[in-house]
Amino acid sequence: MSRPIARPALAVLAAVLAAGSPAAPAAARAPAVCAQPPAAARPVADPPWPQQRYAPDRLAPLATGAGVTVAVVDSGVDRTHPQLAGRVHPGADFLDPGGDGTRDCAGHGTGVASLIAAAPRPGVAFQGLAPGARILPVRVSEQQVVEGRESGRTVGAADFARAIRWAVDHDADVLNLSVVLYADSPAVRLAIAYAVRRDVVVVAAAGNLHDSGNPRPYPAAYDGVLGVGAIGADGTRSAFSQTGPYVDLVAPGSDVLMAAPGEGHRRAEGTSYATPFVAATAALLRQYHPELTAAEVARRIVGSADPAPGSDAGAGVLNPYRAVTESAGPAVAHPRRGTALPEDRPDPAEVAQRTRRAAARDRALLVAGATGAATTVVVLLAVVLPRGARRRWRPAGPA
């Protein structure tokens, strides 16, 4: 059955946030019901292409994200969805006071959270990449697209910064920011720096305005943030996905299947939905390699990316399995935007073979050196001992 592909509202939310428009005053805020709830969606049994690419079943024996908390700063997360039940902590609502972040009037945050932590269920081909992780929902918007236009409330940049700090202070290990601002906000910049100092992996969408001037997106452009672009099923960059030095790598962002509020699933596109694949990979790494710092987790994710066609995909395409299983290379500085992989990635088997050969060569040289040294000692003894005996071990005088 064909389904319309929706472009996420939050990825184009920037016009509101960039202007720094404040959230509605408390007295004027909407009641705890959605003015226009998302349309009902039906469960989907056909395996989505990102599911086929990343095979969560292959990752599950290694890591599921258990014990890791991923904060989703978004439109809220519906914890009643069957695949999210028991996986969503009480969070915070910066849009409506008194809420806990589990009301989602746009469906955006629920979709993002499901790509991270949706549990496998019989008869449902879709599941999250890190189903053992726990979601911390932080609600900052209820924007959605209605008849082709963005509609709904959102917080301003100052409250967005407060939401980030709240998530960090409430033990987030990974921060998923599928929200884009197109102006540098000092408050948000400082909040991101705060998260980085507190050893939180920060992952952010690169934005969907490639054909509308490709403006610089924040927080993706801030230092210490993994900026994520989008690709389609053919592995090439999605036309809407922005490009620039702020893109560290790319992940599936076109025709992406995800959970919808209530029950069922929907399809959508946007860098908003590429971002949680990277956040989920960070959760897997934080479980499998708990000794790694946030910066080291980011380096492994970027360093294990698969090569991508073109030069606008950062380091390449996300590869969660390699990120978890491959040995870390030599320490390097935090990858900056646009860092490319070497053209030829060495084959691990060849590397191991060369290492074994080098070790064998070193052993042979050691043995040869020891044998030569022993021979020299024997010769010296054969010459020195008779002379010493004749001189009765007195120092040799002039000839």
mmCIF file of C-alpha atoms in Angstrom:
data_model
loop_
_atom_site.group_PDB
_atom_site.id
_atom_site.type_symbol
_atom_site.label_atom_id
_atom_site.label_comp_id
_atom_site.label_asym_id
_atom_site.label_seq_id
_atom_site.Cartn_x
_atom_site.Cartn_y
_atom_site.Cartn_z
ATOM 1 C CA MET A 1 0.000 0.000 0.000
ATOM 2 C CA SER A 2 1.485 3.333 -0.956
ATOM 3 C CA ARG A 3 1.858 5.981 1.731
ATOM 4 C CA PRO A 4 2.632 9.686 1.487
ATOM 5 C CA ILE A 5 6.096 10.725 2.544
ATOM 6 C CA ALA A 6 6.031 13.546 5.059
ATOM 7 C CA ARG A 7 8.812 16.074 5.550
ATOM 8 C CA PRO A 8 9.267 16.616 9.298
ATOM 9 C CA ALA A 9 8.103 19.931 10.663
ATOM 10 C CA LEU A 10 10.866 20.234 13.218
ATOM 11 C CA ALA A 11 13.604 20.193 10.619
ATOM 12 C CA VAL A 12 12.185 23.403 9.136
ATOM 13 C CA LEU A 13 11.351 24.831 12.529
ATOM 14 C CA ALA A 14 14.357 27.091 12.247
ATOM 15 C CA ALA A 15 12.501 30.113 10.959
ATOM 16 C CA VAL A 16 10.725 30.299 14.296
ATOM 17 C CA LEU A 17 13.595 29.346 16.584
ATOM 18 C CA ALA A 18 16.182 31.387 14.712
ATOM 19 C CA ALA A 19 14.101 34.491 15.222
ATOM 20 C CA GLY A 20 14.142 33.736 18.932
ATOM 21 C CA SER A 21 10.388 33.986 19.200
ATOM 22 C CA PRO A 22 9.303 33.141 22.731
ATOM 23 C CA ALA A 23 6.975 30.348 23.623
ATOM 24 C CA ALA A 24 3.418 31.338 24.337
ATOM 25 C CA PRO A 25 2.878 32.688 27.863
ATOM 26 C CA ALA A 26 1.758 30.109 30.394
ATOM 27 C CA ALA A 27 -1.786 31.438 30.624
ATOM 28 C CA ALA A 28 -2.254 31.161 26.884
ATOM 29 C CA ARG A 29 -0.753 27.722 26.450
ATOM 30 C CA ALA A 30 -2.833 24.871 25.151
ATOM 31 C CA PRO A 31 -4.453 22.394 27.532
ATOM 32 C CA ALA A 32 -3.028 18.905 27.903
ATOM 33 C CA VAL A 33 -4.742 17.666 24.763
ATOM 34 C CA CYS A 34 -3.609 18.027 21.191
ATOM 35 C CA ALA A 35 -5.495 20.647 19.185
ATOM 36 C CA GLN A 36 -5.078 18.494 16.079
ATOM 37 C CA PRO A 37 -3.882 15.003 16.966
ATOM 38 C CA PRO A 38 -1.786 13.158 14.362
ATOM 39 C CA ALA A 39 -3.753 10.998 11.961
ATOM 40 C CA ALA A 40 -4.040 7.325 12.876
ATOM 41 C CA ALA A 41 -1.521 5.017 11.232
ATOM 42 C CA ARG A 42 -1.652 1.311 10.511
ATOM 43 C CA PRO A 43 1.017 -1.231 11.500
ATOM 44 C CA VAL A 44 3.403 -2.147 8.700
ATOM 45 C CA ALA A 45 4.807 -5.659 8.273
ATOM 46 C CA ASP A 46 7.101 -5.036 5.275
ATOM 47 C CA PRO A 47 10.766 -4.675 6.330
ATOM 48 C CA PRO A 48 11.884 -1.057 5.843
ATOM 49 C CA TRP A 49 15.096 -0.556 3.903
ATOM 50 C CA PRO A 50 17.104 0.879 6.839
ATOM 51 C CA GLN A 51 16.132 -2.237 8.795
ATOM 52 C CA GLN A 52 17.543 -4.395 6.027
ATOM 53 C CA ARG A 53 20.707 -2.315 5.844
ATOM 54 C CA TYR A 54 21.495 -2.338 9.559
ATOM 55 C CA ALA A 55 20.004 -5.684 10.673
ATOM 56 C CA PRO A 56 19.338 -5.000 14.378
ATOM 57 C CA ASP A 57 19.124 -8.758 14.965
ATOM 58 C CA ARG A 58 22.819 -8.974 14.077
ATOM 59 C CA LEU A 59 23.660 -6.283 16.606
ATOM 60 C CA ALA A 60 21.451 -7.596 19.422
ATOM 61 C CA PRO A 61 23.871 -10.331 20.637
ATOM 62 C CA LEU A 62 26.556 -7.641 21.020
ATOM 63 C CA ALA A 63 24.662 -4.650 22.378
ATOM 64 C CA THR A 64 21.137 -3.282 22.635
ATOM 65 C CA GLY A 65 21.857 0.021 24.374
ATOM 66 C CA ALA A 66 20.851 -1.426 27.753
ATOM 67 C CA GLY A 67 21.612 0.920 30.625
ATOM 68 C CA VAL A 68 22.003 3.933 28.314
ATOM 69 C CA THR A 69 19.683 6.954 28.371
ATOM 70 C CA VAL A 70 19.061 8.888 25.163
ATOM 71 C CA ALA A 71 17.411 12.289 25.556
ATOM 72 C CA VAL A 72 15.094 13.163 22.663
ATOM 73 C CA VAL A 73 14.609 16.944 22.667
ATOM 74 C CA ASP A 74 11.676 17.177 20.300
ATOM 75 C CA SER A 75 7.872 17.226 20.159
ATOM 76 C CA GLY A 76 7.457 14.746 23.003
ATOM 77 C CA VAL A 77 7.332 10.948 22.920
ATOM 78 C CA ASP A 78 4.173 8.864 23.176
ATOM 79 C CA ARG A 79 5.033 6.152 25.677
ATOM 80 C CA THR A 80 1.759 4.304 25.035
ATOM 81 C CA HIS A 81 2.891 3.004 21.649
ATOM 82 C CA PRO A 82 3.239 -0.798 22.008
ATOM 83 C CA GLN A 83 6.856 -0.717 20.851
ATOM 84 C CA LEU A 84 7.815 2.089 23.239
ATOM 85 C CA ALA A 85 5.932 0.931 26.328
ATOM 86 C CA GLY A 86 8.308 0.654 29.271
ATOM 87 C CA ARG A 87 11.111 2.366 27.375
ATOM 88 C CA VAL A 88 10.264 6.024 28.004
ATOM 89 C CA HIS A 89 11.214 7.744 31.273
ATOM 90 C CA PRO A 90 9.211 10.668 32.591
ATOM 91 C CA GLY A 91 10.848 13.747 31.103
ATOM 92 C CA ALA A 92 10.092 17.448 30.922
ATOM 93 C CA ASP A 93 7.793 19.761 28.980
ATOM 94 C CA PHE A 94 9.177 23.200 28.148
ATOM 95 C CA LEU A 95 6.120 24.047 26.075
ATOM 96 C CA ASP A 96 3.366 23.370 28.626
ATOM 97 C CA PRO A 97 4.268 23.562 32.334
ATOM 98 C CA GLY A 98 3.626 20.481 34.374
ATOM 99 C CA GLY A 99 4.026 17.978 31.567
ATOM 100 C CA ASP A 100 6.528 15.136 31.551
ATOM 101 C CA GLY A 101 7.344 15.123 27.836
ATOM 102 C CA THR A 102 5.212 12.087 27.002
ATOM 103 C CA ARG A 103 2.508 13.927 25.027
ATOM 104 C CA ASP A 104 3.271 14.213 21.312
ATOM 105 C CA CYS A 105 0.923 16.318 19.220
ATOM 106 C CA ALA A 106 3.126 16.245 16.120
ATOM 107 C CA GLY A 107 4.345 12.653 15.987
ATOM 108 C CA HIS A 108 7.886 13.798 15.249
ATOM 109 C CA GLY A 109 9.475 12.940 18.578
ATOM 110 C CA THR A 110 7.697 9.589 18.779
ATOM 111 C CA GLY A 111 9.085 8.665 15.359
ATOM 112 C CA VAL A 112 12.602 9.742 16.333
ATOM 113 C CA ALA A 113 12.450 7.819 19.625
ATOM 114 C CA SER A 114 11.180 4.691 17.885
ATOM 115 C CA LEU A 115 14.115 4.638 15.474
ATOM 116 C CA ILE A 116 16.326 4.496 18.564
ATOM 117 C CA ALA A 117 14.507 2.231 20.999
ATOM 118 C CA ALA A 118 11.354 0.595 19.558
ATOM 119 C CA ALA A 119 11.092 -2.971 20.855
ATOM 120 C CA PRO A 120 10.769 -5.917 18.473
ATOM 121 C CA ARG A 121 7.261 -7.351 18.280
ATOM 122 C CA PRO A 122 5.875 -10.456 16.557
ATOM 123 C CA GLY A 123 4.539 -9.697 13.091
ATOM 124 C CA VAL A 124 6.174 -6.242 12.975
ATOM 125 C CA ALA A 125 9.286 -5.945 10.843
ATOM 126 C CA PHE A 126 10.244 -2.578 12.313
ATOM 127 C CA GLN A 127 12.272 -2.098 15.483
ATOM 128 C CA GLY A 128 14.743 0.390 16.897
ATOM 129 C CA LEU A 129 18.474 0.069 16.453
ATOM 130 C CA ALA A 130 19.086 0.148 20.231
ATOM 131 C CA PRO A 131 15.913 -1.388 21.715
ATOM 132 C CA GLY A 132 17.489 -1.751 25.148
ATOM 133 C CA ALA A 133 18.076 1.995 25.520
ATOM 134 C CA ARG A 134 15.777 4.232 27.530
ATOM 135 C CA ILE A 135 14.315 7.456 26.143
ATOM 136 C CA LEU A 136 14.236 10.698 28.121
ATOM 137 C CA PRO A 137 11.627 12.893 26.367
ATOM 138 C CA VAL A 138 12.066 16.672 26.489
ATOM 139 C CA ARG A 139 9.186 18.474 24.771
ATOM 140 C CA VAL A 140 9.970 21.772 23.033
ATOM 141 C CA SER A 141 7.501 21.891 20.122
ATOM 142 C CA GLU A 142 4.220 20.709 18.710
ATOM 143 C CA GLN A 143 4.801 21.916 15.164
ATOM 144 C CA GLN A 144 3.532 19.799 12.305
ATOM 145 C CA VAL A 145 2.778 20.320 8.654
ATOM 146 C CA VAL A 146 -0.896 20.980 7.956
ATOM 147 C CA GLU A 147 -1.917 21.360 4.295
ATOM 148 C CA GLY A 148 1.665 22.050 3.301
ATOM 149 C CA ARG A 149 2.325 24.702 5.959
ATOM 150 C CA GLU A 150 4.015 24.515 9.340
ATOM 151 C CA SER A 151 1.555 24.950 12.164
ATOM 152 C CA GLY A 152 1.884 24.818 15.927
ATOM 153 C CA ARG A 153 3.799 26.267 18.828
ATOM 154 C CA THR A 154 7.468 26.009 19.645
ATOM 155 C CA VAL A 155 9.802 27.340 22.326
ATOM 156 C CA GLY A 156 12.357 30.053 21.691
ATOM 157 C CA ALA A 157 16.115 29.580 21.604
ATOM 158 C CA ALA A 158 16.563 30.369 25.299
ATOM 159 C CA ASP A 159 14.119 27.653 26.349
ATOM 160 C CA PHE A 160 15.650 25.266 23.842
ATOM 161 C CA ALA A 161 18.981 25.845 25.582
ATOM 162 C CA ARG A 162 17.329 25.239 28.966
ATOM 163 C CA ALA A 163 15.889 21.979 27.639
ATOM 164 C CA ILE A 164 19.349 20.790 26.607
ATOM 165 C CA ARG A 165 20.790 21.592 30.019
ATOM 166 C CA TRP A 166 17.872 19.869 31.743
ATOM 167 C CA ALA A 167 18.505 16.686 29.767
ATOM 168 C CA VAL A 168 22.206 16.753 30.657
ATOM 169 C CA ASP A 169 21.443 17.332 34.337
ATOM 170 C CA HIS A 170 19.047 14.373 34.307
ATOM 171 C CA ASP A 171 21.665 11.827 33.302
ATOM 172 C CA ALA A 172 21.383 11.725 29.524
ATOM 173 C CA ASP A 173 24.247 9.718 28.020
ATOM 174 C CA VAL A 174 23.331 10.679 24.446
ATOM 175 C CA LEU A 175 21.501 13.777 23.217
ATOM 176 C CA ASN A 176 19.387 13.495 20.039
ATOM 177 C CA LEU A 177 18.623 16.918 18.534
ATOM 178 C CA SER A 178 16.445 16.512 15.462
ATOM 179 C CA VAL A 179 15.756 20.250 15.660
ATOM 180 C CA VAL A 180 17.484 22.902 13.565
ATOM 181 C CA LEU A 181 18.078 26.597 14.182
ATOM 182 C CA TYR A 182 19.466 28.792 11.419
ATOM 183 C CA ALA A 183 20.996 31.437 13.662
ATOM 184 C CA ASP A 184 23.845 31.133 16.125
ATOM 185 C CA SER A 185 22.307 31.440 19.592
ATOM 186 C CA PRO A 186 24.820 32.128 22.388
ATOM 187 C CA ALA A 187 22.514 30.388 24.875
ATOM 188 C CA VAL A 188 22.272 27.246 22.751
ATOM 189 C CA ARG A 189 26.000 27.301 21.995
ATOM 190 C CA LEU A 190 26.792 27.411 25.723
ATOM 191 C CA ALA A 191 24.272 24.635 26.428
ATOM 192 C CA ILE A 192 25.957 22.414 23.840
ATOM 193 C CA ALA A 193 29.369 23.171 25.337
ATOM 194 C CA TYR A 194 27.932 22.240 28.734
ATOM 195 C CA ALA A 195 26.772 18.875 27.362
ATOM 196 C CA VAL A 196 30.168 18.206 25.802
ATOM 197 C CA ARG A 197 31.945 19.020 29.072
ATOM 198 C CA ARG A 198 29.630 16.614 30.890
ATOM 199 C CA ASP A 199 30.686 13.763 28.570
ATOM 200 C CA VAL A 200 27.394 13.526 26.655
ATOM 201 C CA VAL A 201 27.402 12.393 23.020
ATOM 202 C CA VAL A 202 25.571 15.134 21.095
ATOM 203 C CA VAL A 203 24.013 14.248 17.722
ATOM 204 C CA ALA A 204 22.143 16.799 15.596
ATOM 205 C CA ALA A 205 20.361 17.035 12.251
ATOM 206 C CA ALA A 206 22.093 18.893 9.412
ATOM 207 C CA GLY A 207 18.837 20.362 8.090
ATOM 208 C CA ASN A 208 16.611 19.989 5.028
ATOM 209 C CA LEU A 209 17.140 23.294 3.189
ATOM 210 C CA HIS A 210 19.789 22.297 0.679
ATOM 211 C CA ASP A 211 17.735 23.721 -2.197
ATOM 212 C CA SER A 212 16.731 26.824 -0.240
ATOM 213 C CA GLY A 213 20.112 28.445 0.215
ATOM 214 C CA ASN A 214 21.722 25.695 2.308
ATOM 215 C CA PRO A 215 21.927 27.942 5.419
ATOM 216 C CA ARG A 216 24.243 27.018 8.252
ATOM 217 C CA PRO A 217 22.397 24.741 10.743
ATOM 218 C CA TYR A 218 22.752 24.767 14.489
ATOM 219 C CA PRO A 219 23.432 22.896 16.772
ATOM 220 C CA ALA A 220 25.004 20.667 14.072
ATOM 221 C CA ALA A 221 27.601 23.344 13.275
ATOM 222 C CA TYR A 222 28.848 23.639 16.856
ATOM 223 C CA ASP A 223 32.094 21.977 17.916
ATOM 224 C CA GLY A 224 31.703 18.640 19.638
ATOM 225 C CA VAL A 225 28.442 17.812 17.809
ATOM 226 C CA LEU A 226 28.005 14.959 15.331
ATOM 227 C CA GLY A 227 26.168 16.556 12.400
ATOM 228 C CA VAL A 228 24.085 14.072 10.401
ATOM 229 C CA GLY A 229 22.917 14.275 6.797
ATOM 230 C CA ALA A 230 20.473 11.975 5.010
ATOM 231 C CA ILE A 231 20.741 9.344 2.278
ATOM 232 C CA GLY A 232 18.188 7.333 0.349
ATOM 233 C CA ALA A 233 18.001 3.586 -0.236
ATOM 234 C CA ASP A 234 20.500 3.881 -3.127
ATOM 235 C CA GLY A 235 23.144 5.259 -0.771
ATOM 236 C CA THR A 236 23.290 8.729 -2.314
ATOM 237 C CA ARG A 237 22.578 11.987 -0.519
ATOM 238 C CA SER A 238 18.920 12.908 -0.291
ATOM 239 C CA ALA A 239 18.246 16.009 -2.383
ATOM 240 C CA PHE A 240 16.998 18.009 0.594
ATOM 241 C CA SER A 241 19.898 17.097 2.895
ATOM 242 C CA GLN A 242 22.191 20.029 3.544
ATOM 243 C CA THR A 243 25.894 19.911 2.839
ATOM 244 C CA GLY A 244 28.859 21.612 4.410
ATOM 245 C CA PRO A 245 31.694 21.170 6.903
ATOM 246 C CA TYR A 246 29.116 20.555 9.635
ATOM 247 C CA VAL A 247 28.142 17.153 8.170
ATOM 248 C CA ASP A 248 30.193 14.459 9.908
ATOM 249 C CA LEU A 249 28.419 11.502 8.304
ATOM 250 C CA VAL A 250 25.116 10.445 6.745
ATOM 251 C CA ALA A 251 22.411 7.890 7.594
ATOM 252 C CA PRO A 252 19.025 6.790 6.208
ATOM 253 C CA GLY A 253 16.700 9.785 5.923
ATOM 254 C CA SER A 254 14.435 9.122 2.929
ATOM 255 C CA ASP A 255 11.336 6.902 3.028
ATOM 256 C CA VAL A 256 12.035 6.009 6.652
ATOM 257 C CA LEU A 257 9.491 3.881 8.522
ATOM 258 C CA MET A 258 8.848 4.737 12.189
ATOM 259 C CA ALA A 259 6.281 4.472 14.959
ATOM 260 C CA ALA A 260 3.336 6.859 15.007
ATOM 261 C CA PRO A 261 1.623 8.144 18.177
ATOM 262 C CA GLY A 262 -0.910 5.723 19.559
ATOM 263 C CA GLU A 263 -0.279 2.671 17.429
ATOM 264 C CA GLY A 264 0.957 1.844 13.979
ATOM 265 C CA HIS A 265 3.654 3.290 11.759
ATOM 266 C CA ARG A 266 4.239 5.988 9.174
ATOM 267 C CA ARG A 267 6.853 6.948 6.631
ATOM 268 C CA ALA A 268 8.655 10.269 6.482
ATOM 269 C CA GLU A 269 11.875 11.868 5.276
ATOM 270 C CA GLY A 270 14.361 14.357 6.627
ATOM 271 C CA THR A 271 17.687 14.658 8.383
ATOM 272 C CA SER A 272 15.579 14.564 11.559
ATOM 273 C CA TYR A 273 15.203 10.836 10.995
ATOM 274 C CA ALA A 274 18.803 10.192 9.974
ATOM 275 C CA THR A 275 19.947 11.606 13.313
ATOM 276 C CA PRO A 276 18.448 8.909 15.596
ATOM 277 C CA PHE A 277 20.280 6.145 13.716
ATOM 278 C CA VAL A 278 23.526 7.805 14.816
ATOM 279 C CA ALA A 279 22.230 8.452 18.340
ATOM 280 C CA ALA A 280 21.237 4.782 18.617
ATOM 281 C CA THR A 281 24.719 3.731 17.502
ATOM 282 C CA ALA A 282 26.171 5.941 20.222
ATOM 283 C CA ALA A 283 23.918 4.133 22.722
ATOM 284 C CA LEU A 284 25.201 0.759 21.508
ATOM 285 C CA LEU A 285 28.788 1.929 21.914
ATOM 286 C CA ARG A 286 28.178 3.382 25.375
ATOM 287 C CA GLN A 287 26.933 -0.035 26.488
ATOM 288 C CA TYR A 288 29.488 -2.189 24.666
ATOM 289 C CA HIS A 289 32.470 0.068 25.456
ATOM 290 C CA PRO A 290 31.575 1.825 28.714
ATOM 291 C CA GLU A 291 35.172 2.926 29.147
ATOM 292 C CA LEU A 292 34.987 5.267 26.138
ATOM 293 C CA THR A 293 34.446 8.979 26.579
ATOM 294 C CA ALA A 294 31.841 10.802 24.511
ATOM 295 C CA ALA A 295 34.575 12.162 22.242
ATOM 296 C CA GLU A 296 35.947 8.658 21.717
ATOM 297 C CA VAL A 297 32.469 7.352 20.896
ATOM 298 C CA ALA A 298 32.101 10.101 18.286
ATOM 299 C CA ARG A 299 35.487 9.265 16.774
ATOM 300 C CA ARG A 300 34.598 5.583 16.458
ATOM 301 C CA ILE A 301 31.277 6.363 14.780
ATOM 302 C CA VAL A 302 32.920 8.640 12.238
ATOM 303 C CA GLY A 303 35.996 6.462 11.758
ATOM 304 C CA SER A 304 33.944 3.336 11.035
ATOM 305 C CA ALA A 305 31.665 4.944 8.431
ATOM 306 C CA ASP A 306 31.458 3.327 5.007
ATOM 307 C CA PRO A 307 32.673 5.306 1.983
ATOM 308 C CA ALA A 308 29.885 7.215 0.238
ATOM 309 C CA PRO A 309 29.648 8.436 -3.350
ATOM 310 C CA GLY A 310 30.450 12.113 -3.773
ATOM 311 C CA SER A 311 32.230 14.485 -1.434
ATOM 312 C CA ASP A 312 29.223 15.839 0.460
ATOM 313 C CA ALA A 313 28.633 12.991 2.934
ATOM 314 C CA GLY A 314 31.253 13.833 5.535
ATOM 315 C CA ALA A 315 33.168 10.701 6.527
ATOM 316 C CA GLY A 316 30.612 8.454 4.815
ATOM 317 C CA VAL A 317 27.601 6.313 5.664
ATOM 318 C CA LEU A 318 26.924 5.197 9.229
ATOM 319 C CA ASN A 319 27.867 1.560 9.923
ATOM 320 C CA PRO A 320 26.733 0.598 13.437
ATOM 321 C CA TYR A 321 28.137 -2.934 13.308
ATOM 322 C CA ARG A 322 31.631 -1.750 12.443
ATOM 323 C CA ALA A 323 31.436 1.029 15.027
ATOM 324 C CA VAL A 324 30.770 -1.546 17.752
ATOM 325 C CA THR A 325 33.048 -4.378 16.642
ATOM 326 C CA GLU A 326 36.118 -2.833 15.039
ATOM 327 C CA SER A 327 39.160 -2.050 17.131
ATOM 328 C CA ALA A 328 39.784 1.625 17.636
ATOM 329 C CA GLY A 329 42.567 3.134 15.563
ATOM 330 C CA PRO A 330 45.172 5.608 16.800
ATOM 331 C CA ALA A 331 43.830 8.575 18.715
ATOM 332 C CA VAL A 332 43.061 11.579 16.533
ATOM 333 C CA ALA A 333 41.456 14.930 17.146
ATOM 334 C CA HIS A 334 37.658 15.104 17.185
ATOM 335 C CA PRO A 335 36.547 14.772 13.556
ATOM 336 C CA ARG A 336 35.650 18.109 12.106
ATOM 337 C CA ARG A 337 33.020 18.591 9.480
ATOM 338 C CA GLY A 338 33.844 17.181 6.076
ATOM 339 C CA THR A 339 36.609 14.853 7.237
ATOM 340 C CA ALA A 340 36.825 12.189 4.554
ATOM 341 C CA LEU A 341 37.885 8.585 4.841
ATOM 342 C CA PRO A 342 41.038 7.411 3.074
ATOM 343 C CA GLU A 343 40.340 6.220 -0.464
ATOM 344 C CA ASP A 344 41.528 2.686 0.321
ATOM 345 C CA ARG A 345 40.583 1.278 3.718
ATOM 346 C CA PRO A 346 43.072 -1.524 4.619
ATOM 347 C CA ASP A 347 41.599 -4.999 4.831
ATOM 348 C CA PRO A 348 41.726 -6.223 8.466
ATOM 349 C CA ALA A 349 42.981 -9.653 7.389
ATOM 350 C CA GLU A 350 45.862 -8.094 5.443
ATOM 351 C CA VAL A 351 46.729 -5.873 8.387
ATOM 352 C CA ALA A 352 46.792 -8.885 10.712
ATOM 353 C CA GLN A 353 48.913 -10.837 8.229
ATOM 354 C CA ARG A 354 51.415 -7.975 7.943
ATOM 355 C CA THR A 355 51.546 -7.724 11.735
ATOM 356 C CA ARG A 356 52.277 -11.452 12.070
ATOM 357 C CA ARG A 357 54.991 -11.250 9.403
ATOM 358 C CA ALA A 358 56.596 -8.262 11.099
ATOM 359 C CA ALA A 359 56.582 -10.097 14.428
ATOM 360 C CA ALA A 360 58.184 -13.182 12.813
ATOM 361 C CA ARG A 361 60.825 -10.975 11.167
ATOM 362 C CA ASP A 362 61.611 -9.322 14.480
ATOM 363 C CA ARG A 363 61.964 -12.717 16.173
ATOM 364 C CA ALA A 364 64.316 -13.916 13.420
ATOM 365 C CA LEU A 365 66.478 -10.804 13.779
ATOM 366 C CA LEU A 366 66.535 -11.275 17.536
ATOM 367 C CA VAL A 367 67.641 -14.903 17.200
ATOM 368 C CA ALA A 368 70.282 -13.985 14.622
ATOM 369 C CA GLY A 369 71.579 -11.200 16.835
ATOM 370 C CA ALA A 370 71.771 -13.480 19.854
ATOM 371 C CA THR A 371 73.578 -16.164 17.852
ATOM 372 C CA GLY A 372 76.096 -13.607 16.539
ATOM 373 C CA ALA A 373 76.706 -12.280 20.025
ATOM 374 C CA ALA A 374 77.305 -15.787 21.358
ATOM 375 C CA THR A 375 79.792 -16.537 18.564
ATOM 376 C CA THR A 376 81.666 -13.322 19.314
ATOM 377 C CA VAL A 377 81.941 -14.225 22.995
ATOM 378 C CA VAL A 378 83.288 -17.681 22.162
ATOM 379 C CA VAL A 379 85.941 -16.201 19.843
ATOM 380 C CA LEU A 380 86.965 -13.598 22.394
ATOM 381 C CA LEU A 381 87.278 -16.214 25.101
ATOM 382 C CA ALA A 382 89.393 -18.403 22.820
ATOM 383 C CA VAL A 383 91.809 -15.504 22.247
ATOM 384 C CA VAL A 384 91.730 -13.709 25.566
ATOM 385 C CA LEU A 385 91.934 -16.607 27.999
ATOM 386 C CA PRO A 386 95.301 -18.032 26.717
ATOM 387 C CA ARG A 387 96.838 -14.531 26.635
ATOM 388 C CA GLY A 388 95.577 -13.771 30.084
ATOM 389 C CA ALA A 389 96.957 -17.013 31.393
ATOM 390 C CA ARG A 390 100.394 -16.312 29.889
ATOM 391 C CA ARG A 391 100.427 -12.843 31.505
ATOM 392 C CA ARG A 392 99.117 -14.199 34.748
ATOM 393 C CA TRP A 393 96.252 -11.660 34.425
ATOM 394 C CA ARG A 394 98.421 -8.562 34.646
ATOM 395 C CA PRO A 395 97.516 -5.524 32.521
ATOM 396 C CA ALA A 396 99.234 -5.577 29.126
ATOM 397 C CA GLY A 397 102.238 -3.263 28.989
ATOM 398 C CA PRO A 398 103.724 -1.537 25.994
ATOM 399 C CA ALA A 399 104.833 -3.808 23.178
#
